[in-house]
Amino acid sequence: MKKYNFNAGPSILPREVIEATAAACLDFNGSGLSLMEISHRAKDFQPVVDEAVALFKELLNIPEGYSVLFLGGGASLEFCMVPYNFLEKKAAYLNTGVWATKAQKEAKLFGEVVEVASSADKNFTYIPRNFDIPTDADYLHITTNNTIYGTELREDLDSPIPLIADMSSDIFSRPLDVSKYALIYGGAQKNLSMAGVTFVIVKEDALGKVSRPIPTMLNYQTHVKKGSMFNTPPVVPIFCALQNLRYIKEHGGVAAMEKLAKERAEIVYGEIDRNRLFVGTAEESSRSLMNITFVLKDEYKELEKDFLEFATSKGMVGVKGHRDVGGFRASCYNAMTIEGVKALVACMQEFEKNH
Ligand SMILES: *Cc1c(COP(=O)(O)O)cnc(C)c1O
């Protein structure tokens, strides 16, 4: 039976990306050696990093003066590196969920944190708008896509202070105005690559402004200076990211990815809104195109296990919602096909008929 992978992360990747990475793990560039057993400083590997950086810049239209870094530690280490490198006295955080809360918690170790707005009052089902940004803070931190709650801020905010964004789960799903950000980061395992690499896009002249000493590995300037080669970078995940960046380019770039994301979302949200059994959890104006969250209506709540079993029997993988929201979550990253979301919708319709 054909499987449709709706996992939230690590998550679906295009088949050709997986195949190219698997082939390089057996024989890298016809060298007779595995990608796993060559030096990251080998002359064959440097072009992989260079091309990945170049494709980041091309696909996201990154202006001059920004560096693209490939680091370890996941988005969670960025929660600490961001304040380490940017927080002198005070930072502003927008609280839109568990990840945003975790980012804020780390910042509190380094200075004062102002929460500019929070949607905790409604279990993070919406993105707060029209909040004040303190102009005396060192930066504003936002989470553009809230993977758990299915909410997304699909625009580039105007901020009077440096803007820093966790884009772990919606990078490469739309065109960005990178010039509005001081730094963008994310774990790769949602929409870019396999787990193990963290991407960072950083404005070089935004760095070096804090007075505290920063440990070498946690200092962004180290990695800017060394082109992500200060120590051994995650070689296989970077190679996998490169394959996916090539795939995105060949398939029309981020504008095409956004078009596809909108098509998918329209199909799934359309069915959620039509279907007698289900209801979406996120406020309509904050709905994510990447993670689509829905539950059974109160009068059908007892069918939750049945729907999960039914969907699984039809080849749907990973549609169980996060425990903080319950119900279901269909993660629709770049590699999810229209056929995949139509199969999910068919499942929901058949389930409705049976109940
Ligand atoms: C998954 C996720 C994280 C955590 O990423 P790790 O790479 O596992 O540390 C952080 N932020 C968001 C928005 C996420 O979706």
XYZ file of C-alpha atoms and ligand atoms in Angstrom:
370
model
C 0.000 0.000 0.000
C 1.204 3.487 -0.812
C 2.170 5.479 2.296
C 1.571 9.205 2.652
C 3.972 10.767 5.126
C 2.350 13.523 7.191
C 4.986 13.407 9.956
C 5.713 16.755 11.647
C 9.476 16.265 11.749
C 11.677 14.569 10.821
C 9.423 14.490 7.854
C 8.811 13.852 4.196
C 11.559 14.521 1.638
C 11.377 14.139 -2.135
C 12.205 10.567 -3.144
C 15.018 11.720 -5.466
C 16.656 13.613 -2.587
C 16.705 10.454 -0.475
C 17.981 8.359 -3.370
C 20.805 10.772 -4.233
C 21.857 10.913 -0.570
C 21.704 7.121 -0.242
C 23.800 6.717 -3.405
C 26.457 9.142 -2.084
C 26.569 7.195 1.176
C 27.612 4.169 -0.874
C 29.871 5.929 -3.364
C 30.560 9.644 -3.240
C 31.249 11.173 -6.666
C 32.571 7.909 -8.072
C 35.432 8.015 -5.550
C 34.820 4.496 -4.312
C 34.447 5.987 -0.822
C 31.307 6.719 1.158
C 30.238 10.287 1.902
C 30.519 9.097 5.515
C 34.219 8.312 5.292
C 35.702 11.325 3.533
C 37.216 14.382 5.173
C 34.957 17.406 5.347
C 38.009 19.272 4.110
C 38.356 16.967 1.119
C 38.393 18.933 -2.115
C 35.264 17.089 -3.175
C 33.212 18.163 -0.179
C 33.914 21.897 -0.153
C 31.889 22.300 -3.386
C 28.901 20.702 -1.610
C 28.923 23.397 1.083
C 29.628 26.138 -1.452
C 26.750 25.104 -3.701
C 24.361 24.734 -0.742
C 25.236 28.264 0.420
C 24.895 29.604 -3.130
C 21.467 27.976 -3.549
C 20.284 29.373 -0.205
C 21.259 32.835 -1.421
C 19.710 32.358 -4.831
C 16.431 30.728 -3.748
C 15.770 33.126 -0.873
C 17.181 36.147 -2.672
C 19.524 36.847 0.262
C 21.132 40.288 -0.017
C 24.834 41.098 0.268
C 26.201 41.200 3.801
C 24.533 37.983 4.992
C 26.212 34.652 5.730
C 24.602 31.219 5.495
C 25.856 28.774 8.123
C 25.406 25.038 8.636
C 25.789 24.147 12.301
C 24.977 21.374 14.765
C 22.752 21.452 17.839
C 19.344 21.889 16.232
C 17.043 24.872 16.527
C 17.143 24.293 20.287
C 20.796 25.342 20.510
C 19.916 28.506 18.585
C 17.519 29.340 21.455
C 20.710 29.798 23.501
C 23.081 31.110 20.807
C 20.747 33.942 19.822
C 20.728 35.663 23.244
C 24.388 34.773 23.803
C 25.288 36.745 20.664
C 22.611 39.457 20.620
C 21.208 40.133 24.111
C 23.086 42.904 25.880
C 20.372 44.150 28.259
C 16.888 43.339 27.064
C 15.175 41.261 24.390
C 11.606 41.097 23.124
C 9.857 37.773 22.416
C 6.549 36.985 20.750
C 5.068 33.923 22.423
C 3.195 31.732 19.975
C 3.775 28.272 21.403
C 6.027 25.730 23.057
C 9.049 26.440 20.857
C 8.704 30.196 21.306
C 8.419 29.656 25.073
C 11.563 27.542 25.083
C 13.443 30.206 23.136
C 12.310 32.818 25.646
C 13.385 30.681 28.599
C 16.972 30.534 27.324
C 17.059 34.298 26.753
C 16.164 34.869 30.417
C 19.564 33.394 31.319
C 21.215 36.350 29.609
C 19.126 39.391 30.499
C 15.701 40.918 30.701
C 12.988 39.477 28.466
C 9.835 41.351 27.473
C 7.006 39.213 26.139
C 5.454 41.546 23.549
C 2.337 39.389 23.165
C 1.215 35.836 23.792
C -1.536 33.581 22.520
C -1.235 31.242 25.534
C -4.707 32.432 26.651
C -6.257 30.388 23.840
C -3.783 27.508 23.746
C -1.801 29.226 20.970
C -4.567 28.924 18.386
C -3.764 32.315 16.879
C -0.901 34.694 16.095
C -1.177 37.941 18.093
C -1.238 41.080 15.930
C -0.723 44.780 16.600
C 1.590 44.449 19.578
C 4.078 47.119 20.603
C 7.751 46.454 20.052
C 9.982 48.110 22.676
C 12.493 50.167 20.706
C 15.090 49.883 23.471
C 15.280 46.070 23.213
C 18.232 44.474 21.442
C 16.047 42.354 19.173
C 12.590 40.877 18.614
C 12.349 37.087 18.388
C 9.471 35.423 16.532
C 8.539 31.884 15.503
C 7.060 32.099 12.020
C 5.400 28.686 11.978
C 4.132 26.969 15.083
C 4.535 23.340 14.167
C 2.492 22.022 17.091
C -0.519 24.371 16.913
C -0.786 24.833 13.150
C -0.472 28.616 13.167
C 1.764 30.650 10.929
C 2.877 34.243 10.482
C 3.178 34.237 6.716
C 4.583 37.715 6.307
C 7.828 39.539 7.026
C 7.165 41.889 9.951
C 8.387 45.457 10.011
C 10.402 45.784 13.178
C 12.168 48.890 14.477
C 14.737 46.635 16.187
C 16.682 43.664 14.755
C 14.277 40.860 13.894
C 15.242 37.241 14.603
C 13.094 34.348 13.430
C 12.843 30.636 14.091
C 11.751 29.323 10.676
C 12.336 25.638 11.409
C 9.099 24.483 9.884
C 8.341 26.931 7.084
C 11.669 27.873 5.534
C 11.618 27.469 1.731
C 7.823 27.452 1.652
C 7.512 31.046 0.469
C 9.601 33.951 -0.836
C 11.138 35.973 2.019
C 12.351 39.522 2.406
C 15.554 38.518 4.182
C 16.631 42.166 4.465
C 14.032 42.574 7.231
C 15.823 40.061 9.462
C 19.058 40.149 11.434
C 19.022 36.369 11.732
C 16.892 33.435 10.598
C 17.481 29.912 11.873
C 15.974 26.473 11.958
C 16.499 22.778 12.372
C 16.670 21.202 8.921
C 14.489 18.185 9.642
C 11.135 19.790 8.859
C 11.367 21.209 5.370
C 15.008 21.125 4.292
C 16.924 17.946 5.045
C 17.345 14.996 7.351
C 17.988 15.720 11.064
C 21.474 16.774 12.124
C 22.080 20.164 10.565
C 20.867 23.617 11.606
C 20.755 26.448 9.123
C 21.477 30.051 10.080
C 21.160 33.106 7.850
C 22.825 36.015 9.607
C 23.470 39.640 8.823
C 27.173 40.003 9.434
C 27.140 43.567 10.745
C 24.479 42.683 13.332
C 27.087 40.526 15.102
C 29.755 41.519 17.603
C 27.616 43.974 19.560
C 27.468 42.301 22.976
C 30.120 42.872 25.617
C 30.182 39.390 27.182
C 32.778 36.831 26.127
C 31.227 34.122 23.947
C 32.614 30.564 23.847
C 34.203 29.928 20.461
C 31.712 27.306 19.252
C 28.718 29.395 20.331
C 29.961 32.552 18.646
C 28.366 33.085 15.230
C 31.425 35.061 14.159
C 33.549 31.915 14.425
C 31.359 30.141 11.909
C 31.044 33.152 9.613
C 34.820 33.450 9.519
C 35.383 29.732 8.938
C 32.563 29.155 6.456
C 30.885 26.542 8.703
C 34.171 24.589 8.773
C 35.503 25.575 12.207
C 34.936 21.980 13.256
C 33.522 18.964 11.453
C 30.099 19.937 10.119
C 27.278 17.403 9.678
C 28.433 16.184 6.285
C 25.612 13.835 5.287
C 22.741 16.175 6.324
C 24.403 19.052 4.441
C 24.692 16.873 1.352
C 21.027 15.923 1.730
C 20.089 19.607 2.099
C 21.941 20.371 -1.123
C 19.949 17.723 -2.982
C 16.737 19.256 -1.686
C 17.841 22.789 -2.607
C 18.521 21.544 -6.146
C 15.098 19.909 -6.155
C 13.424 23.166 -5.060
C 15.248 25.094 -7.780
C 14.366 22.545 -10.467
C 10.727 22.706 -9.390
C 10.373 26.451 -9.738
C 11.883 27.812 -6.521
C 10.117 29.096 -3.423
C 7.346 30.845 -5.373
C 6.333 27.472 -6.826
C 6.627 25.877 -3.361
C 4.279 28.523 -1.995
C 1.764 27.979 -4.785
C 1.761 24.260 -4.079
C 1.470 24.875 -0.323
C -1.587 27.045 -0.902
C -3.169 24.422 -3.146
C -2.610 21.676 -0.607
C -3.883 23.787 2.279
C -6.989 24.809 0.373
C -7.828 21.155 -0.259
C -7.356 20.051 3.352
C -8.878 23.094 5.106
C -11.714 22.989 2.584
C -12.537 19.463 3.682
C -12.148 20.239 7.396
C -14.636 23.118 7.024
C -17.050 21.035 4.938
C -16.921 17.771 6.871
C -19.629 17.271 9.505
C -17.255 15.460 11.892
C -14.183 17.697 12.017
C -13.247 21.223 13.007
C -9.946 23.106 12.612
C -8.129 24.171 15.790
C -6.360 27.332 14.552
C -8.110 30.649 13.999
C -8.740 31.034 10.292
C -6.526 34.099 9.799
C -3.599 32.340 11.510
C -3.866 28.972 9.770
C -0.570 27.367 8.821
C 0.033 26.079 5.313
C 2.597 23.651 6.699
C 0.932 21.974 9.685
C -2.821 21.568 9.440
C -4.391 20.808 12.818
C -7.935 19.587 13.346
C -10.022 17.676 15.848
C -13.320 15.844 15.917
C -16.266 17.996 16.942
C -17.303 17.518 20.586
C -20.241 15.269 19.701
C -17.925 12.901 17.785
C -14.942 12.989 20.174
C -15.181 9.292 20.969
C -14.285 8.498 17.339
C -10.707 9.773 17.659
C -9.048 6.386 17.949
C -11.255 5.009 15.174
C -10.288 7.733 12.741
C -6.597 7.280 13.474
C -6.891 3.548 12.879
C -8.929 4.096 9.724
C -6.493 6.684 8.325
C -3.544 4.432 9.132
C -5.239 1.529 7.369
C -5.473 3.749 4.263
C -1.740 4.526 4.285
C -1.748 7.862 6.162
C 1.335 8.178 8.379
C 1.880 10.630 11.225
C -1.560 12.256 11.369
C -1.896 11.993 15.151
C -1.933 15.478 16.663
C 0.623 16.680 19.201
C -0.459 15.896 22.774
C -0.800 19.643 23.543
C -3.533 20.004 20.903
C -4.900 16.479 20.516
C -6.801 15.321 17.460
C -4.936 15.302 14.194
C -2.181 17.120 12.366
C -1.423 16.812 8.682
C 2.043 18.234 8.106
C 2.287 19.298 4.490
C 5.880 20.216 3.770
C 7.261 20.919 0.292
C 7.499 17.268 -0.712
C 3.848 16.489 0.073
C 1.970 15.962 -3.178
C -1.547 17.029 -4.135
C -2.234 13.306 -4.530
C -1.245 12.867 -0.866
C -3.640 15.485 0.478
C -6.411 14.196 -1.777
C -5.888 10.733 -0.304
C -6.273 12.215 3.182
C -9.427 14.060 2.159
C -10.856 10.847 0.648
C -10.208 9.196 4.001
C -12.061 11.938 5.881
C -15.000 11.690 3.477
C -15.244 7.937 3.708
C -15.060 8.134 7.495
C -17.860 10.701 7.507
C -20.073 8.384 5.404
C -19.444 5.509 7.800
C -20.526 7.559 10.829
C 11.030 21.263 15.683
C 11.140 22.678 16.048
C 12.151 23.160 16.898
C 13.159 22.247 17.557
O 14.087 21.831 16.636
P 15.339 20.933 17.038
O 16.149 20.983 15.790
O 14.814 19.570 17.373
O 16.024 21.564 18.201
C 12.200 24.506 17.148
N 11.311 25.366 16.601
C 10.333 24.940 15.789
C 9.379 25.937 15.194
C 10.210 23.592 15.485
O 9.235 23.162 14.673
